[in-house]
CSV table of C-alpha atoms in Angstrom, one decimal:
chain,number,residue,atom,x,y,z
A,1,UNK,CA,96.4,85.5,18.0
A,2,UNK,CA,97.9,87.3,15.2
A,3,UNK,CA,96.2,90.6,16.0
A,4,UNK,CA,94.3,90.8,12.6
A,5,UNK,CA,90.7,90.5,12.7
A,6,UNK,CA,88.1,90.0,10.1
A,7,UNK,CA,84.3,90.5,10.2
A,8,UNK,CA,81.9,88.9,9.5
A,9,UNK,CA,82.9,85.4,10.7
A,10,UNK,CA,80.3,83.8,8.3
A,11,UNK,CA,77.9,85.2,5.4
A,12,UNK,CA,75.3,83.7,3.2
A,13,UNK,CA,74.3,85.6,0.2
A,14,UNK,CA,72.5,84.7,-3.1
A,15,UNK,CA,73.6,84.9,-6.7
A,16,UNK,CA,73.8,88.4,-7.9
A,17,UNK,CA,74.1,90.1,-4.6
A,18,UNK,CA,76.9,92.3,-3.3
A,19,UNK,CA,78.9,91.7,-0.4
A,20,UNK,CA,81.6,93.5,1.9
A,21,UNK,CA,84.1,91.9,3.9
A,22,UNK,CA,86.4,93.7,6.4
A,23,UNK,CA,89.7,93.5,7.8
A,24,UNK,CA,91.6,95.2,10.6
A,25,UNK,CA,95.3,95.0,10.3
A,26,UNK,CA,97.8,94.3,13.1
A,27,UNK,CA,98.9,97.6,14.8
A,28,UNK,CA,101.7,99.3,12.9
A,29,UNK,CA,101.0,97.3,9.6
A,30,UNK,CA,100.5,99.3,6.4
A,31,UNK,CA,99.9,96.7,4.0
A,32,UNK,CA,96.8,94.2,3.5
A,33,UNK,CA,96.7,91.5,1.2
A,34,UNK,CA,93.5,89.5,0.4
A,35,UNK,CA,93.2,85.8,-0.4
A,36,UNK,CA,90.3,83.5,-1.5
A,37,UNK,CA,90.5,79.8,-0.4
A,38,UNK,CA,88.1,77.4,-2.1
A,39,UNK,CA,87.3,74.3,-0.3
A,40,UNK,CA,90.5,71.8,-0.4
A,41,UNK,CA,92.6,74.4,-2.3
A,42,UNK,CA,95.4,76.7,-1.4
A,43,UNK,CA,94.8,80.4,-1.0
A,44,UNK,CA,94.7,82.4,-4.3
A,45,UNK,CA,96.0,85.9,-4.2
A,46,UNK,CA,93.2,88.6,-4.9
A,47,UNK,CA,95.2,91.8,-4.5
A,48,UNK,CA,97.2,93.8,-2.0
A,49,UNK,CA,96.7,97.4,-0.6
A,50,UNK,CA,99.8,99.4,0.5
A,51,UNK,CA,99.1,102.9,2.1
A,52,UNK,CA,95.4,103.1,0.6
A,53,UNK,CA,96.6,102.2,-2.9
A,54,UNK,CA,96.2,98.8,-4.7
A,55,UNK,CA,99.5,97.3,-5.2
A,56,UNK,CA,99.4,94.3,-7.0
A,57,UNK,CA,96.5,92.1,-8.2
A,58,UNK,CA,95.9,88.5,-8.9
A,59,UNK,CA,93.8,86.6,-11.7
A,60,UNK,CA,90.2,88.2,-10.4
A,61,UNK,CA,87.7,89.8,-12.3
A,62,UNK,CA,86.9,93.7,-11.7
A,63,UNK,CA,83.9,92.7,-9.7
A,64,UNK,CA,86.3,92.0,-7.0
A,65,UNK,CA,87.5,95.3,-5.6
A,66,UNK,CA,89.0,96.8,-2.4
A,67,UNK,CA,89.6,99.8,-0.3
A,68,UNK,CA,92.1,100.7,2.3
A,69,UNK,CA,91.6,103.4,4.9
A,70,UNK,CA,93.9,105.9,6.7
A,71,UNK,CA,94.0,103.6,9.6
A,72,UNK,CA,95.1,100.8,7.1
A,73,UNK,CA,92.1,98.6,7.7
A,74,UNK,CA,90.6,97.1,4.7
A,75,UNK,CA,87.4,96.0,2.7
A,76,UNK,CA,86.8,93.6,0.1
A,77,UNK,CA,83.9,94.3,-2.1
A,78,UNK,CA,82.4,91.5,-4.4
A,79,UNK,CA,79.6,92.5,-7.0
A,80,UNK,CA,77.2,90.2,-8.7
A,81,UNK,CA,78.1,87.3,-6.7
A,82,UNK,CA,78.3,83.9,-8.4
A,83,UNK,CA,78.0,80.2,-6.9
A,84,UNK,CA,81.9,79.8,-7.4
A,85,UNK,CA,82.5,82.8,-5.1
A,86,UNK,CA,81.7,80.6,-2.2
A,87,UNK,CA,85.0,80.1,-0.3
A,88,UNK,CA,86.9,81.3,2.7
A,89,UNK,CA,88.3,84.8,2.4
A,90,UNK,CA,91.3,85.6,4.1
A,91,UNK,CA,93.1,88.8,4.8
A,92,UNK,CA,96.8,89.2,6.0
A,93,UNK,CA,98.5,92.3,7.1
A,94,UNK,CA,102.4,93.0,7.0
A,95,UNK,CA,104.8,95.8,7.3
A,96,UNK,CA,105.9,96.7,3.8
A,97,UNK,CA,104.9,94.8,0.6
A,98,UNK,CA,107.0,91.9,0.9
A,99,UNK,CA,105.2,88.6,1.8
A,100,UNK,CA,107.4,87.1,4.4
A,101,UNK,CA,106.1,89.0,7.4
A,102,UNK,CA,102.4,88.3,6.7
A,103,UNK,CA,99.9,87.9,9.6
A,104,UNK,CA,96.6,86.2,8.6
A,105,UNK,CA,93.3,86.8,10.2
A,106,UNK,CA,90.8,84.0,11.0
A,107,UNK,CA,88.7,84.4,7.8
A,108,UNK,CA,85.2,85.1,6.6
A,109,UNK,CA,83.4,82.1,5.3
A,110,UNK,CA,81.1,83.2,2.4
A,111,UNK,CA,78.5,80.9,1.1
A,112,UNK,CA,76.5,81.9,-2.2
A,113,UNK,CA,73.4,80.1,-2.7
B,1,UNK,CA,104.2,81.2,-13.9
B,2,UNK,CA,105.7,79.2,-11.2
B,3,UNK,CA,104.0,75.9,-10.2
B,4,UNK,CA,104.0,74.6,-6.5
B,5,UNK,CA,103.5,70.9,-5.7
B,6,UNK,CA,103.2,69.4,-2.3
B,7,UNK,CA,103.4,65.9,-1.3
B,8,UNK,CA,101.9,63.8,0.1
B,9,UNK,CA,98.4,65.2,-0.1
B,10,UNK,CA,97.3,63.4,3.0
B,11,UNK,CA,99.2,62.0,6.2
B,12,UNK,CA,98.0,60.1,9.2
B,13,UNK,CA,100.4,59.9,12.1
B,14,UNK,CA,100.2,58.4,15.6
B,15,UNK,CA,101.3,60.9,18.2
B,16,UNK,CA,105.1,61.0,18.9
B,17,UNK,CA,106.0,60.0,15.3
B,18,UNK,CA,108.0,62.2,12.9
B,19,UNK,CA,107.2,63.1,9.3
B,20,UNK,CA,108.6,64.9,6.3
B,21,UNK,CA,106.5,66.9,3.8
B,22,UNK,CA,107.7,68.0,0.5
B,23,UNK,CA,107.4,70.9,-1.7
B,24,UNK,CA,108.5,71.2,-5.4
B,25,UNK,CA,108.6,74.5,-7.3
B,26,UNK,CA,109.0,74.6,-11.0
B,27,UNK,CA,111.2,77.7,-11.3
B,28,UNK,CA,113.9,79.4,-9.2
B,29,UNK,CA,112.5,81.4,-6.2
B,30,UNK,CA,114.0,83.8,-3.8
B,31,UNK,CA,111.3,83.4,-1.3
B,32,UNK,CA,109.6,80.1,-0.3
B,33,UNK,CA,107.2,80.1,2.9
B,34,UNK,CA,105.5,77.3,4.9
B,35,UNK,CA,102.2,77.9,6.6
B,36,UNK,CA,100.0,75.8,8.9
B,37,UNK,CA,96.4,76.2,8.8
B,38,UNK,CA,94.6,74.8,11.8
B,39,UNK,CA,91.2,72.9,11.5
B,40,UNK,CA,89.3,76.3,12.0
B,41,UNK,CA,91.0,77.9,9.4
B,42,UNK,CA,93.7,80.0,10.9
B,43,UNK,CA,96.9,80.5,8.9
B,44,UNK,CA,100.1,80.7,10.5
B,45,UNK,CA,103.3,81.6,8.9
B,46,UNK,CA,105.9,78.8,9.9
B,47,UNK,CA,109.0,79.7,8.0
B,48,UNK,CA,110.4,82.1,5.5
B,49,UNK,CA,113.2,79.9,4.0
B,50,UNK,CA,114.4,80.6,0.5
B,51,UNK,CA,117.5,78.6,1.0
B,52,UNK,CA,119.4,76.5,3.7
B,53,UNK,CA,117.8,75.2,7.2
B,54,UNK,CA,116.0,76.8,9.8
B,55,UNK,CA,114.5,75.2,13.0
B,56,UNK,CA,111.7,76.2,15.4
B,57,UNK,CA,111.2,73.7,18.0
B,58,UNK,CA,109.9,70.5,16.9
B,59,UNK,CA,109.7,72.0,13.3
B,60,UNK,CA,112.4,72.7,11.0
B,61,UNK,CA,112.6,73.3,7.4
B,62,UNK,CA,115.2,72.9,4.4
B,63,UNK,CA,115.1,74.5,1.0
B,64,UNK,CA,117.6,73.3,-1.7
B,65,UNK,CA,117.0,76.3,-4.3
B,66,UNK,CA,119.1,74.8,-6.9
B,67,UNK,CA,117.2,71.7,-6.9
B,68,UNK,CA,113.8,73.5,-6.5
B,69,UNK,CA,112.4,71.8,-3.4
B,70,UNK,CA,111.8,72.5,0.2
B,71,UNK,CA,111.2,69.9,3.1
B,72,UNK,CA,109.3,70.5,6.4
B,73,UNK,CA,110.2,68.3,9.1
B,74,UNK,CA,107.7,67.6,12.1
B,75,UNK,CA,109.4,65.7,15.0
B,76,UNK,CA,107.7,63.9,17.9
B,77,UNK,CA,104.2,65.1,16.5
B,78,UNK,CA,101.3,66.2,18.8
B,79,UNK,CA,97.6,66.3,18.1
B,80,UNK,CA,97.9,70.0,17.7
B,81,UNK,CA,100.1,69.7,14.6
B,82,UNK,CA,96.9,68.3,12.8
B,83,UNK,CA,95.8,70.6,10.1
B,84,UNK,CA,97.0,71.5,6.5
B,85,UNK,CA,100.5,72.4,5.8
B,86,UNK,CA,101.1,74.9,2.7
B,87,UNK,CA,104.1,76.0,0.9
B,88,UNK,CA,104.1,79.2,-1.3
B,89,UNK,CA,106.5,80.9,-3.5
B,90,UNK,CA,106.2,84.2,-5.2
B,91,UNK,CA,105.0,84.4,-8.7
B,92,UNK,CA,107.7,85.2,-11.2
B,93,UNK,CA,107.7,88.9,-11.8
B,94,UNK,CA,105.6,89.9,-9.0
B,95,UNK,CA,107.0,89.2,-5.4
B,96,UNK,CA,103.8,90.4,-3.9
B,97,UNK,CA,101.7,87.6,-5.3
B,98,UNK,CA,102.3,84.2,-3.6
B,99,UNK,CA,101.5,81.0,-5.5
B,100,UNK,CA,100.3,78.3,-3.2
B,101,UNK,CA,100.6,74.6,-3.3
B,102,UNK,CA,97.4,72.5,-2.6
B,103,UNK,CA,98.7,71.6,0.8
B,104,UNK,CA,99.3,68.3,2.8
B,105,UNK,CA,96.5,67.5,5.2
B,106,UNK,CA,98.0,66.1,8.4
B,107,UNK,CA,96.1,64.2,11.2
B,108,UNK,CA,97.7,63.2,14.2
B,109,UNK,CA,96.0,60.7,16.4
B,110,UNK,CA,96.6,60.3,20.1
């Protein structure tokens, strides 16, 4: 158990729909990073939120957006879903913005039909 | 940007055996990490090892930064070691963005 929770566990959507994934960070952590992991691949960095502001972004289009709340929990929103968005979405919380102290949640498995 | 390559892609061991996993990276790094992803998808940070050697129980890791590789050693493997092992390094110019290898998928048979 890492203390990081994600919801929902699984989700099925159709092309064109919108989805919101949620992450609760470990107590005391102020940074949340989001990753997309396609089947058989390593995680791909989407973006990071630090103290409610986006603090670094990977090579993902603007239809991937996020929020961080005052309690440091976070949401990942994906608009206009595409089939290739099917993946495991992982969030990781940390104290500060350096990557070496990340704790990962169990992930949300998104399937786009 | 930096490239991260792992070998072997797949590994099958008998319980009790030892193994070495390798991670090569294309550029100098100030941060190299090893992770274990269990069969249910949970990722655990094993080591933060930009250089030198660290040990944690039956696992140890060595990074030779000047030669751009890192090794993860698993001794006396157990079935609970099964899963995928990833190494990751920060993208050049943005330490907040980790570049991950494709992983080594390990199966330990009883």
